CSV table of C-alpha atoms in Angstrom, one decimal:
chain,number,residue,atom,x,y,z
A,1,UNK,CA,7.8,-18.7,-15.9
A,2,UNK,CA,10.7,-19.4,-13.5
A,3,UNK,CA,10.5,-17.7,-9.9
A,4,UNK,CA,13.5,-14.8,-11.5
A,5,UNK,CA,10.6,-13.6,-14.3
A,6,UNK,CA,8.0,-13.5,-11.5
A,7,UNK,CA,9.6,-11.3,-9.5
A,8,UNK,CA,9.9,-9.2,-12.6
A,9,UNK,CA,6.8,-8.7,-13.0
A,10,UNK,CA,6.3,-8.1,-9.5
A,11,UNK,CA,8.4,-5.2,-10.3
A,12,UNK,CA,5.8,-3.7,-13.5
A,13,UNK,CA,3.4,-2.9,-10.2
A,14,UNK,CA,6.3,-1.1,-8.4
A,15,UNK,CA,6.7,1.0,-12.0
A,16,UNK,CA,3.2,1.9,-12.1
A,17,UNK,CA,2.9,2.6,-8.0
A,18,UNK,CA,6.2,4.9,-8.1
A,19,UNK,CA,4.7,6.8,-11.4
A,20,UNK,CA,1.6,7.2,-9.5
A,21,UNK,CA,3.4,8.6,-6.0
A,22,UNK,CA,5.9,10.6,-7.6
A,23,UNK,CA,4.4,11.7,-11.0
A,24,UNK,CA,7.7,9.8,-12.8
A,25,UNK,CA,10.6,7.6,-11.9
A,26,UNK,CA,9.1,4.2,-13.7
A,27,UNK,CA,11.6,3.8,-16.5
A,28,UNK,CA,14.3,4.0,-13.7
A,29,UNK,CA,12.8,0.6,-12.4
A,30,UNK,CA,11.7,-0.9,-16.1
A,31,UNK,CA,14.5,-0.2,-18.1
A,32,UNK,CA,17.1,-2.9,-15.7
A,33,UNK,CA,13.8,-5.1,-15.0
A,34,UNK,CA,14.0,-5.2,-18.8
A,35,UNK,CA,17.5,-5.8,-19.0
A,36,UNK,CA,18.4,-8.0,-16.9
A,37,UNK,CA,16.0,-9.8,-15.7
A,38,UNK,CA,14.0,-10.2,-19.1
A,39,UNK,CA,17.1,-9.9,-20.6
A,40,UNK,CA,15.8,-8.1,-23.6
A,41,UNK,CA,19.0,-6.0,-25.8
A,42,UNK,CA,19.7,-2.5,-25.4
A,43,UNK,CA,17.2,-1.0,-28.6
A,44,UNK,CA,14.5,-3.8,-26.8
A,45,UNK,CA,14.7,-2.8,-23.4
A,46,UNK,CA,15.0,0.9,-23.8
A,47,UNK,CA,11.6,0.5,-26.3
A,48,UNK,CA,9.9,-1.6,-24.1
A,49,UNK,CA,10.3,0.8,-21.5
A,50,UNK,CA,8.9,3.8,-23.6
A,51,UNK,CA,5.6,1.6,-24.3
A,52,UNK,CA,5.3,0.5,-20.5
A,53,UNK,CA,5.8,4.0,-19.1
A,54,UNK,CA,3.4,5.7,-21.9
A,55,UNK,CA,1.0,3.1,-21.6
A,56,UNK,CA,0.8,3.0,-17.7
A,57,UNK,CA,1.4,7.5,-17.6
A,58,UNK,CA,-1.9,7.4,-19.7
A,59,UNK,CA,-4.0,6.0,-17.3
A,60,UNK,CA,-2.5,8.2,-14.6
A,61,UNK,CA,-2.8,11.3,-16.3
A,62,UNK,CA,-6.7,10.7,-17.5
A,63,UNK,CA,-7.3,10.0,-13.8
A,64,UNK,CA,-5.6,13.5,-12.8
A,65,UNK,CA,-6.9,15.1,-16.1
A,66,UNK,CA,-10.8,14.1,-14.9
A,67,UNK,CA,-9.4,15.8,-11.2
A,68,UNK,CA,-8.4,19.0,-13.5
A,69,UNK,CA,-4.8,18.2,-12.2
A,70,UNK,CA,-3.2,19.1,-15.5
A,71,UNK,CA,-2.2,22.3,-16.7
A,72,UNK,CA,-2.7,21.9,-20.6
A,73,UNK,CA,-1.2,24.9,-21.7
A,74,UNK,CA,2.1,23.5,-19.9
A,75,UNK,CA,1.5,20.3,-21.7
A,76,UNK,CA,1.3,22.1,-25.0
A,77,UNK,CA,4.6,24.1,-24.7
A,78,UNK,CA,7.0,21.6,-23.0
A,79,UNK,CA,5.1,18.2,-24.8
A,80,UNK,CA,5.2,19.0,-28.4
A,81,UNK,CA,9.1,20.1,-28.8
A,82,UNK,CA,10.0,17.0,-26.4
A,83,UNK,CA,7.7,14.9,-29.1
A,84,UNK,CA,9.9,16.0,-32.0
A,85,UNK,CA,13.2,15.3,-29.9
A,86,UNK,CA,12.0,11.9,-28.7
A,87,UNK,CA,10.9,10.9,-32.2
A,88,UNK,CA,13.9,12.2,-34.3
A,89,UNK,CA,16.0,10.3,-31.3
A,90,UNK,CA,14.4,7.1,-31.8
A,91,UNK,CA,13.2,6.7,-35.6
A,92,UNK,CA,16.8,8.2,-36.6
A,93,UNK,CA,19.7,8.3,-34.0
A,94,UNK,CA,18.9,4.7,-32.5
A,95,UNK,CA,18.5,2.8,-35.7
A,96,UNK,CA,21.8,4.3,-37.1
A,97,UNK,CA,24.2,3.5,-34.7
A,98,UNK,CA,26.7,0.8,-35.0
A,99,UNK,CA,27.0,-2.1,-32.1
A,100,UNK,CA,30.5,-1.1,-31.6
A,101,UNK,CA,30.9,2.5,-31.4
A,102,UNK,CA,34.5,3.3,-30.6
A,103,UNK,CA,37.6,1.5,-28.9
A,104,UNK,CA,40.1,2.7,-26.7
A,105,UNK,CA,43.3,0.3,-26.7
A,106,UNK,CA,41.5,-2.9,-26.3
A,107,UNK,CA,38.6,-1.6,-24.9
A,108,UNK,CA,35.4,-1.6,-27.0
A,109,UNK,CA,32.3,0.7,-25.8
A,110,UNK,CA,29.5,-0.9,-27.4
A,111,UNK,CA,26.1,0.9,-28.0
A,112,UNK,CA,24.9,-0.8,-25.0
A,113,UNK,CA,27.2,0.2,-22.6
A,114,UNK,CA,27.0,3.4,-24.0
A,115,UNK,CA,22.8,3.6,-23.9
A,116,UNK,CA,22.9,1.9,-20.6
A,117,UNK,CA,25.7,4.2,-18.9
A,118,UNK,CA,24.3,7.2,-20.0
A,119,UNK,CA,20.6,6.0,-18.0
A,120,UNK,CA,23.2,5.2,-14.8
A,121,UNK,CA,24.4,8.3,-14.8
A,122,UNK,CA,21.1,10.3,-15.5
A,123,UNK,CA,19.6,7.7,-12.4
A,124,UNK,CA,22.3,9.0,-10.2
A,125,UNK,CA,21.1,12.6,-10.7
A,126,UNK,CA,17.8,11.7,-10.5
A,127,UNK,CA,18.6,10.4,-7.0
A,128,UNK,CA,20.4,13.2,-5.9
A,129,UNK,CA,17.6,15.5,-6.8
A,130,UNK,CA,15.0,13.4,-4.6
A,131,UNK,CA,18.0,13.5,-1.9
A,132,UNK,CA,17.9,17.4,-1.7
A,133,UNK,CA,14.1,17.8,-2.2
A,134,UNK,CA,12.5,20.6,-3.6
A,135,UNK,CA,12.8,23.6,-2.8
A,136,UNK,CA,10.0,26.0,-2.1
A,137,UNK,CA,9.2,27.9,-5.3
A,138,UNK,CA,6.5,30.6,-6.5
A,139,UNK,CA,3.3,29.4,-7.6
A,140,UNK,CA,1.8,31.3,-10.5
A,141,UNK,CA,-1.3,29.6,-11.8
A,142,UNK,CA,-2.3,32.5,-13.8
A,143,UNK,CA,0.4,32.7,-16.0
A,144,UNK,CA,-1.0,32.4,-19.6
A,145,UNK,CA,2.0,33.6,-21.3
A,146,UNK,CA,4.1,31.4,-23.6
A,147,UNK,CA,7.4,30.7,-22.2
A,148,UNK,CA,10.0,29.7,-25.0
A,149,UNK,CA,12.2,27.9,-22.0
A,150,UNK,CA,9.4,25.3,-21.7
A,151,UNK,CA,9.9,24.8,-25.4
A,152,UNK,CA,13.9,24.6,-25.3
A,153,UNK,CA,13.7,22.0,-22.4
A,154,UNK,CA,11.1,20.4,-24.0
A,155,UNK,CA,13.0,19.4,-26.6
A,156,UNK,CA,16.2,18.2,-24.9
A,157,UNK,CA,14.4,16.1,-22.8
A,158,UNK,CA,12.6,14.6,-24.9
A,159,UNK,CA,15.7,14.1,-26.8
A,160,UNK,CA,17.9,12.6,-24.1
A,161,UNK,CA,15.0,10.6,-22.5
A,162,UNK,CA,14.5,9.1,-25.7
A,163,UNK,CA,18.1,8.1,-26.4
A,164,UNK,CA,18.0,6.1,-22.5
A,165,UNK,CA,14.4,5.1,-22.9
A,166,UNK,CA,13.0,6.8,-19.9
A,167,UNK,CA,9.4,8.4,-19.6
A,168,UNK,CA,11.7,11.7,-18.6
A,169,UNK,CA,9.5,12.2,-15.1
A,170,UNK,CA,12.1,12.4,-13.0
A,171,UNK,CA,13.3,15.7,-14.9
A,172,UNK,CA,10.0,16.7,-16.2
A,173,UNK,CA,8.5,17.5,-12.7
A,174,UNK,CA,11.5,19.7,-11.7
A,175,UNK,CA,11.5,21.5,-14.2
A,176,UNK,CA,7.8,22.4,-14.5
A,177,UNK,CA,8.0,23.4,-11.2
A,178,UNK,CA,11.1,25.7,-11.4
A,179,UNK,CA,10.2,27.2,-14.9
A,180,UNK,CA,6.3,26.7,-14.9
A,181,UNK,CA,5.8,27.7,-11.8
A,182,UNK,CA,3.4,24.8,-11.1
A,183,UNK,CA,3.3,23.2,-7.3
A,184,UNK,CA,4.8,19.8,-6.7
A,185,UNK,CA,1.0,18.0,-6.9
A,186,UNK,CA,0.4,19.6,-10.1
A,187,UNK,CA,3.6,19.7,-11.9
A,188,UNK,CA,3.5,15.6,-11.0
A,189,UNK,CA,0.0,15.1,-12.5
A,190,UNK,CA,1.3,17.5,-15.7
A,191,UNK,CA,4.3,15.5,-15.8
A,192,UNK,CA,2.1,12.0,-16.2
A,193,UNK,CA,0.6,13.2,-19.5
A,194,UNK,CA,3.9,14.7,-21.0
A,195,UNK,CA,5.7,11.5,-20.2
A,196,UNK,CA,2.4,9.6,-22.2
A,197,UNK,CA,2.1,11.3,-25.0
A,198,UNK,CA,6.2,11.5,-25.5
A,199,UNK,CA,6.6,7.7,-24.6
A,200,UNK,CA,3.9,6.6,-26.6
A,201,UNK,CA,4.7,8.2,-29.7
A,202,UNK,CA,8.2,7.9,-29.5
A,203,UNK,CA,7.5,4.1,-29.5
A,204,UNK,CA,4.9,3.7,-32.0
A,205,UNK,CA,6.7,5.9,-34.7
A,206,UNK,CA,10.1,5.1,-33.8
A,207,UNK,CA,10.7,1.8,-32.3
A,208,UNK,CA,7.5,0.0,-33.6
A,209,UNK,CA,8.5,-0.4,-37.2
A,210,UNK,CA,12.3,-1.1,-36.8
A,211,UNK,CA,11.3,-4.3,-34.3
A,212,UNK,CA,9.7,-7.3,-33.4
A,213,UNK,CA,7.3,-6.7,-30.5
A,214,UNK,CA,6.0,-9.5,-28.4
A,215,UNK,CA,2.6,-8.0,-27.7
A,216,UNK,CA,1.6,-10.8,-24.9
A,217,UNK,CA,4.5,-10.1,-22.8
A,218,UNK,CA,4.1,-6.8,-23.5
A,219,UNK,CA,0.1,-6.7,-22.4
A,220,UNK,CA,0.7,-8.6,-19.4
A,221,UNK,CA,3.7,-6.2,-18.3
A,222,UNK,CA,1.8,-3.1,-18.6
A,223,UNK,CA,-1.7,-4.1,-17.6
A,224,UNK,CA,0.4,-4.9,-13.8
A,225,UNK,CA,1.8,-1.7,-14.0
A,226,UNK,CA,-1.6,0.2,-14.9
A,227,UNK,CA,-3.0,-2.0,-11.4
A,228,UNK,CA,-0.1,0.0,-9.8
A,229,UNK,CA,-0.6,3.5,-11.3
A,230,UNK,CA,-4.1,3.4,-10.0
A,231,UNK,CA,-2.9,2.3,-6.7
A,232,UNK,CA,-0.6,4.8,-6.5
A,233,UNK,CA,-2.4,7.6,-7.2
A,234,UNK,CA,-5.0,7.1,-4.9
A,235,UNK,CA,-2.5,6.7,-2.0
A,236,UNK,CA,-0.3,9.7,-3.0
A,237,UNK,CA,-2.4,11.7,-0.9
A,238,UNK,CA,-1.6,9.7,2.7
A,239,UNK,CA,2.1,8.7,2.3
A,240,UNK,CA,5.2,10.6,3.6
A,241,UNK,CA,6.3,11.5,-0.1
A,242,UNK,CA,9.6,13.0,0.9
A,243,UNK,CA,10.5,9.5,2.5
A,244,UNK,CA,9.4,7.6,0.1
A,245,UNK,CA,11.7,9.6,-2.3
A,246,UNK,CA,14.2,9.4,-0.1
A,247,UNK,CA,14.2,6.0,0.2
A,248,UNK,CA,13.4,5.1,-3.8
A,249,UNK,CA,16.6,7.3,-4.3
A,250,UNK,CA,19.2,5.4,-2.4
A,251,UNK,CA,17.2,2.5,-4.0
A,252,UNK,CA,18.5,4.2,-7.8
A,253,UNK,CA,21.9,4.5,-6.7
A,254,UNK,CA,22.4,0.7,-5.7
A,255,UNK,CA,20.6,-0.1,-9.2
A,256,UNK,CA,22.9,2.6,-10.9
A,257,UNK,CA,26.4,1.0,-9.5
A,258,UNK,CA,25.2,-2.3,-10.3
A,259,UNK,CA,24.0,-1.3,-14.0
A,260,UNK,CA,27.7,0.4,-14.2
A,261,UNK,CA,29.6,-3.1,-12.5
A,262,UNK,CA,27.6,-5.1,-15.2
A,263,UNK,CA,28.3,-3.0,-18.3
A,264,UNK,CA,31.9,-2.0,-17.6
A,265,UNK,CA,33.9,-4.4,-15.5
A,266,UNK,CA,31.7,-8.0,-15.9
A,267,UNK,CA,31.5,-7.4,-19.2
C-alpha cells in the first residue's frame, strides 16, 4: 500500500464521521476516493460507494433507531418508492448503457463522464444548500397521515442517486424536513436508515451480480468508515454543525471543479 492508498483510506473515516455529523454527505467523499485514488471505473466506483455508504448508514441509523431518532412511518413512505427507483436504476439502466454514449464533432461523452458529471453537478447543489442553511420550518411530529409527495420524491431520488452512486443524504434530509415536517436532528437520523436500506439493496440486487467484488478491500474500507460513523454521531451533539457544513461545502465545490477538469478537459 503506497502512501496515495493510505491516505485513501484515511478518507473511509472522514465518510463515516461526515455521515455521522450531518446525517448524509459520504458518497460525496467516496465516490472520487474511489475514483481516483483507487482508481476503480465508473460502474465500480459508483457501486462501491452504494455498499460503503449502506454498510456504514446501518450502523448509524441502529444507533439512532435504539435513541428512537427515526421516524418509521417516514422511512416507510419515502424508503420503499426510492428502493424501486434505485434498483430498477442499477439492475437495468447501468448495465445497458454503452461506453460511448454520444459524440458531438469529435467529441465523445463517454458513460463515465456522463455518470461522473452528473455527481459534479448534484455535489455543487449539495453545497450550495449547506451554504444557505436551513431554514426554520414547522415541526409536526403527530402527523400520521400518508403523504403521496414522500412517495413521488422517494422515487426520484432513489432513482438519480442510484444512477451517481450516492447514499442520497444530502437531498434526503432536506426534504424530510421541508415535506415531513421532521427537525434537522431527526430528519438526519431518518435519513441514515433510508440511505441504508436504499444503498444496500441497490447494491446487492443490482451491482452484485453484474461484477466482480473484492470483498477484502471492500471490508477494510467500510469497517474504517463504520469507526467514523460512530465517532461522529456521538460528537454531533458538541460541534458547530452549521460551520462544519459550511466548511465541508466549499470542500465539495473544489472536489466538483476538479472531478469536472479531470473528466472534461484532461481527458
Amino acid at each position: 500500500m503506497d502512501f496515495i492508498e493510505f491516505f485513501g483510506f484515511v478518507g473511509a473515516f472522514f465518510i463515516g464521521l461526515i455521515m455521522g455529523v450531518l446525517g448524509g454527505g459520504g458518497s460525496i467523499l467516496a465516490v472520487p476516493i474511489l475514483a481516483y485514488i483507487f482508481h476503480f471505473d465508473e460502474k465500480i466506483a459508483t457501486a462501491y460507494s452504494l455498499c460503503i455508504v449502506g454498510s456504514t448508514g446501518l450502523i448509524g441509523g441502529i444507533k439512532q433507531a435504539s435513541q428512537k431518532m427515526v421516524d418509521w412511518k417516514v422511512v416507510f413512505q419515502f424508503g420503499l418508492p426510492a428502493v424501486v427507483g434505485i434498483t430498477l436504476v442499477r439492475a437495468f439502466l447501468i448495465p445497458a448503457l454503452p461506453s460511448n454514449l454520444f459524440s458531438i464533432g469529435d467529441f465523445i461523452v463517454t458513460r463515465r463522464m456522463a455518470m461522473f458529471g452528473l455527481f459534479a453537478i448534484l455535489m455543487v447543489f449539495a453545497a450550495i444548500s449547506m451554504l444557505k442553511g436551513k431554514k426554520d420550518v414547522e415541526v409536526d411530529q403527530k402527523n400520521n397521515k400518508l403523504n403521496p409527495v414522500l412517495f413521488i420524491q422517494g422515487f426520484l431520488i432513489g432513482g438519480l442517486t442510484g444512477m451517481v452512486g450516492a447514499g442520497g443524504g444530502f437531498l434526503i434530509v432536506p426534504a424530510l424536513m421541508m415535506v415531513a415536517k421532521l427537525d434537522m436532528k431527526r430528519a438526519s437520523a431518518t435519513s441514515l436508515v433510508i440511505i441504508a436500506i436504499n444503498s444496500l439493496i441497490g447494491f446487492f440486487i443490482g451491482d452484485a451480480l453484474h461484477i466482480k467484488i473484492d470483498w477484502s478491500f471492500l471490508s477494510v474500507f467500510i469497517g474504517i468508515s463504520m469507526v467514523g460513523i460512530l465517532v461522529g454521531t456521538y460528537i454531533n451533539k458538541f460541534l458547530p454543525v452549521q460551520f462544519l457544513k459550511r466548511t465541508f461545502a466549499i470542500f465539495i465545490i473544489l472536489m466538483a471543479i476538479f472531478m469536472f477538469i479531470e473528466e472534461f478537459i484532461i481527458q
